[in-house]
Coordinates of C-alpha atoms in Angstrom, one line a residue:
M1 CA 0.0 0.0 0.0
R2 CA 1.4 3.4 -1.0
M3 CA 1.3 6.3 1.5
A4 CA -1.4 8.2 -0.4
E5 CA -3.6 5.1 -0.5
A6 CA -3.0 4.5 3.2
L7 CA -4.0 8.1 4.0
A8 CA -7.3 7.8 2.1
T9 CA -8.0 4.4 3.8
A10 CA -7.3 5.8 7.2
R11 CA -9.5 8.8 6.7
A12 CA -12.4 6.7 5.5
F13 CA -12.0 4.2 8.4
L14 CA -12.1 7.0 11.1
R15 CA -15.0 8.8 9.4
Q16 CA -17.0 5.6 9.3
R17 CA -16.5 5.2 13.0
G18 CA -17.5 8.8 13.7
V19 CA -14.1 10.0 14.9
P20 CA -14.1 13.9 15.1
G21 CA -11.3 15.4 13.0
A22 CA -10.8 12.2 11.1
A23 CA -8.8 13.9 8.3
L24 CA -6.2 15.4 10.6
E25 CA -6.0 12.4 12.9
A26 CA -5.4 10.1 9.9
E27 CA -2.4 12.2 8.9
L28 CA -1.0 12.2 12.5
L29 CA -1.5 8.4 12.9
L30 CA -0.1 7.6 9.5
A31 CA 2.9 9.8 10.1
R32 CA 3.6 8.1 13.4
A33 CA 3.3 4.6 11.8
A34 CA 5.5 5.5 8.9
G35 CA 8.2 7.3 11.0
T36 CA 7.7 10.6 9.4
D37 CA 5.7 13.9 9.9
R38 CA 2.6 15.3 8.4
V39 CA 4.6 17.0 5.6
G40 CA 6.3 13.7 4.9
V41 CA 3.0 12.0 4.5
Y42 CA 2.5 14.1 1.3
R43 CA 6.1 14.3 0.3
E44 CA 6.4 10.5 0.3
A45 CA 2.9 10.0 -1.1
Q46 CA 4.1 7.3 -3.6
R47 CA 6.3 5.4 -1.1
V48 CA 5.2 1.9 -0.4
L49 CA 4.7 1.2 3.3
L50 CA 6.6 -1.6 4.9
P51 CA 4.5 -4.4 6.3
A52 CA 5.5 -3.4 9.8
E53 CA 4.3 0.2 9.1
E54 CA 1.0 -1.0 7.8
E55 CA 0.5 -3.2 10.8
K56 CA 1.3 -0.3 13.1
L57 CA -1.1 2.0 11.3
W58 CA -4.0 -0.5 11.7
E59 CA -3.2 -0.9 15.3
L60 CA -3.3 2.8 15.9
L61 CA -6.5 3.2 13.9
R62 CA -8.3 0.4 15.8
R63 CA -7.3 1.9 19.1
R64 CA -8.5 5.4 18.0
A65 CA -11.8 4.0 16.8
D66 CA -12.2 2.4 20.2
G67 CA -12.0 5.9 21.8
E68 CA -8.4 6.1 22.9
P69 CA -7.3 9.7 22.6
V70 CA -4.9 10.5 19.7
A71 CA -2.6 12.3 22.2
Y72 CA -2.0 9.1 24.1
L73 CA -1.5 7.2 20.9
L74 CA 1.2 9.7 19.8
G75 CA 2.5 10.3 23.3
E76 CA 2.5 14.0 22.9
K77 CA 0.3 17.1 22.7
E78 CA 0.9 20.7 21.6
F79 CA 0.2 23.4 24.1
M80 CA 1.2 27.1 24.0
G81 CA 3.2 26.3 20.8
L82 CA 5.3 23.7 22.7
S83 CA 5.2 19.9 22.4
F84 CA 4.5 18.1 25.7
A85 CA 4.9 14.4 26.5
V86 CA 1.6 12.9 27.7
T87 CA 0.7 9.5 29.1
P88 CA -2.5 8.0 30.5
D89 CA -1.2 9.2 33.9
V90 CA -1.9 12.8 33.1
L91 CA -4.8 14.8 31.7
I92 CA -4.4 15.8 28.1
P93 CA -3.7 19.6 27.8
R94 CA -6.6 21.5 26.3
P95 CA -6.5 24.6 24.1
E96 CA -8.8 26.6 26.5
T97 CA -6.2 26.2 29.3
E98 CA -3.8 28.4 27.2
L99 CA -6.0 31.3 28.3
L100 CA -5.0 30.6 31.9
V101 CA -1.3 30.7 31.0
E102 CA -1.7 33.8 28.8
T103 CA -3.5 35.7 31.6
A104 CA -0.8 34.6 34.1
L105 CA 2.0 35.9 31.8
L106 CA 0.2 39.2 31.5
L107 CA -0.1 39.6 35.2
L108 CA 3.6 38.6 35.8
G109 CA 4.9 40.7 32.9
G110 CA 6.2 43.5 35.1
E111 CA 8.1 41.3 37.6
R112 CA 11.7 40.2 37.0
E113 CA 11.7 37.1 39.2
P114 CA 8.2 36.2 40.4
L115 CA 7.6 33.2 42.6
V116 CA 4.7 31.1 41.3
A117 CA 3.0 27.9 42.5
E118 CA 0.8 25.5 40.6
A119 CA -1.4 23.0 42.4
G120 CA -2.1 19.8 40.5
T121 CA 0.5 20.2 37.7
G122 CA -0.3 16.9 35.8
S123 CA 1.8 17.0 32.6
G124 CA 3.4 20.2 33.8
C125 CA 2.1 22.1 30.7
I126 CA 1.1 25.2 32.8
A127 CA 4.2 25.4 35.0
V128 CA 6.6 24.7 32.1
S129 CA 4.9 27.2 29.8
L130 CA 5.1 29.9 32.5
A131 CA 8.8 29.3 33.0
R132 CA 9.5 29.0 29.3
Y133 CA 7.8 32.3 28.4
H134 CA 8.8 34.2 31.5
P135 CA 12.6 33.8 31.8
G136 CA 12.7 35.0 35.4
A137 CA 9.8 33.0 36.9
V138 CA 10.5 30.4 39.5
V139 CA 7.6 27.9 39.7
Y140 CA 6.8 25.4 42.4
A141 CA 4.5 22.7 41.0
T142 CA 2.8 20.0 43.0
D143 CA 0.8 16.8 42.3
I144 CA -0.3 13.8 44.3
S145 CA 0.6 11.4 41.5
P146 CA 4.3 10.4 41.3
P147 CA 3.8 9.1 37.7
A148 CA 2.4 12.5 36.7
L149 CA 5.4 14.3 38.3
E150 CA 7.7 12.1 36.3
V151 CA 6.0 13.2 33.1
A152 CA 6.1 16.8 34.2
A153 CA 9.8 16.6 35.0
Q154 CA 10.4 15.1 31.6
N155 CA 8.6 18.1 30.0
A156 CA 10.6 20.6 32.0
R157 CA 13.8 19.0 30.7
R158 CA 12.5 18.9 27.2
H159 CA 12.0 22.7 27.2
G160 CA 15.1 23.6 29.2
V161 CA 13.4 25.0 32.4
E162 CA 14.2 22.2 34.8
R163 CA 16.3 24.6 37.0
R164 CA 13.4 27.0 37.5
V165 CA 10.5 24.5 37.9
R166 CA 10.6 22.5 41.1
F167 CA 8.2 19.6 41.3
L168 CA 6.9 18.5 44.7
A169 CA 4.8 15.5 45.6
G170 CA 1.8 16.2 47.8
D171 CA -1.7 17.5 48.2
L172 CA -2.4 21.0 46.7
L173 CA 0.0 23.5 48.3
A174 CA 0.8 21.4 51.3
P175 CA 4.4 20.7 50.1
L176 CA 5.2 24.4 50.2
Y177 CA 4.7 24.9 53.9
T178 CA 8.3 23.8 54.7
L179 CA 9.9 26.1 52.1
G180 CA 9.3 29.5 53.8
L181 CA 7.1 30.8 51.0
S182 CA 4.2 32.1 53.0
G183 CA 3.2 35.6 51.9
R184 CA 5.8 35.6 49.1
L185 CA 4.1 34.2 45.9
S186 CA 3.0 36.5 43.1
L187 CA 0.7 33.9 41.6
V188 CA -1.0 30.7 42.4
V189 CA -2.4 28.9 39.4
A190 CA -4.5 25.7 39.2
N191 CA -6.4 23.6 36.7
L192 CA -7.8 21.2 39.3
P193 CA -10.4 18.5 38.7
Y194 CA -13.7 20.4 38.4
V195 CA -16.1 17.9 36.8
P196 CA -19.1 17.1 39.1
R197 CA -18.8 13.4 39.9
G198 CA -22.3 12.6 38.5
E199 CA -21.4 14.1 35.1
I200 CA -18.3 12.0 34.5
P201 CA -20.2 9.0 33.0
R202 CA -21.7 11.5 30.5
L203 CA -18.4 12.8 29.2
P204 CA -17.1 11.6 25.8
V205 CA -15.8 8.0 26.0
E206 CA -12.2 9.1 25.2
V207 CA -12.3 11.3 28.4
S208 CA -14.4 9.2 30.8
R209 CA -12.7 5.9 29.9
Y210 CA -9.1 6.8 29.2
E211 CA -8.1 10.0 31.1
P212 CA -7.3 9.6 34.8
R213 CA -10.4 9.9 36.9
V214 CA -8.3 11.6 39.7
A215 CA -7.8 14.5 37.2
L216 CA -11.5 14.8 36.5
D217 CA -13.5 14.2 39.7
G218 CA -14.2 17.4 41.5
G219 CA -16.7 16.0 44.0
E220 CA -20.4 16.4 44.1
D221 CA -20.5 19.9 42.5
G222 CA -17.0 19.9 41.1
L223 CA -15.5 22.4 43.5
D224 CA -14.2 20.3 46.4
L225 CA -10.5 20.9 45.7
Y226 CA -11.0 24.6 45.0
R227 CA -12.6 25.0 48.4
R228 CA -9.5 23.7 50.0
L229 CA -7.1 25.5 47.7
V230 CA -8.5 29.1 48.3
P231 CA -7.4 29.4 51.9
Q232 CA -4.0 27.9 51.2
A233 CA -3.5 30.3 48.3
W234 CA -4.5 33.2 50.6
E235 CA -1.7 32.2 53.0
F236 CA 1.0 31.9 50.4
L237 CA 0.2 35.0 48.2
R238 CA 1.9 38.3 48.8
P239 CA -0.2 41.4 49.0
G240 CA -1.5 42.1 45.5
G241 CA -0.8 38.5 44.4
Y242 CA -3.3 36.6 42.2
L243 CA -5.1 33.2 42.3
L244 CA -6.0 32.0 38.8
V245 CA -8.0 28.9 38.3
E246 CA -9.9 27.1 35.5
I247 CA -13.5 26.1 36.2
S248 CA -16.6 25.6 34.0
P249 CA -18.8 28.5 33.1
P250 CA -21.7 27.5 35.4
Q251 CA -19.4 27.3 38.4

């Protein structure tokens, strides 16, 4: 099978199974299977795929049709113009969360070396992006999941900010209490689980079945963790500091 034929087949397969964005995802999955990029899919349109490449492509297509997110299949996701490693241990970065980072960067723009904390860092996309785009920021990022912290640390190294992002294991901002940071932070930022527990089964299959429940479940009304975070943030923020969080519009 030539690359062009494989692309057409992959698109048709995903469309028949109702996968959103089938055209783009077919390109991404074919590129991964063939060991190239999206441009290479078209540049090498007449190249005949190796049997192992065809086998890999069909494996990826079947998994995607079953609902597995394409980001997990590829092992990466773009966020703030940067590529982040992702695994099933972390929530997949969303485009809407970029607004949180952009707002934080605006608020921190006038400070040379702001101290920042992120609660529940997951993949580290927020903490790493803040350090990457604010060269003076020092970020303390926490998570209760050791595997998530491993992914986050990998992303900090990937983008060269490992010296300015410190990852700490623990619940919300609790790990910061021994660091002498009370009243010193310019910003606390968080994208904590905020999905009401009863709504999780109604989420798309690729979210409810594959993404970590601990990164989704916000309790009965979705705000359990934020109720605990707010008083902690008040303690760590300096006068005039900010708490920025992501929640859903009804909340």
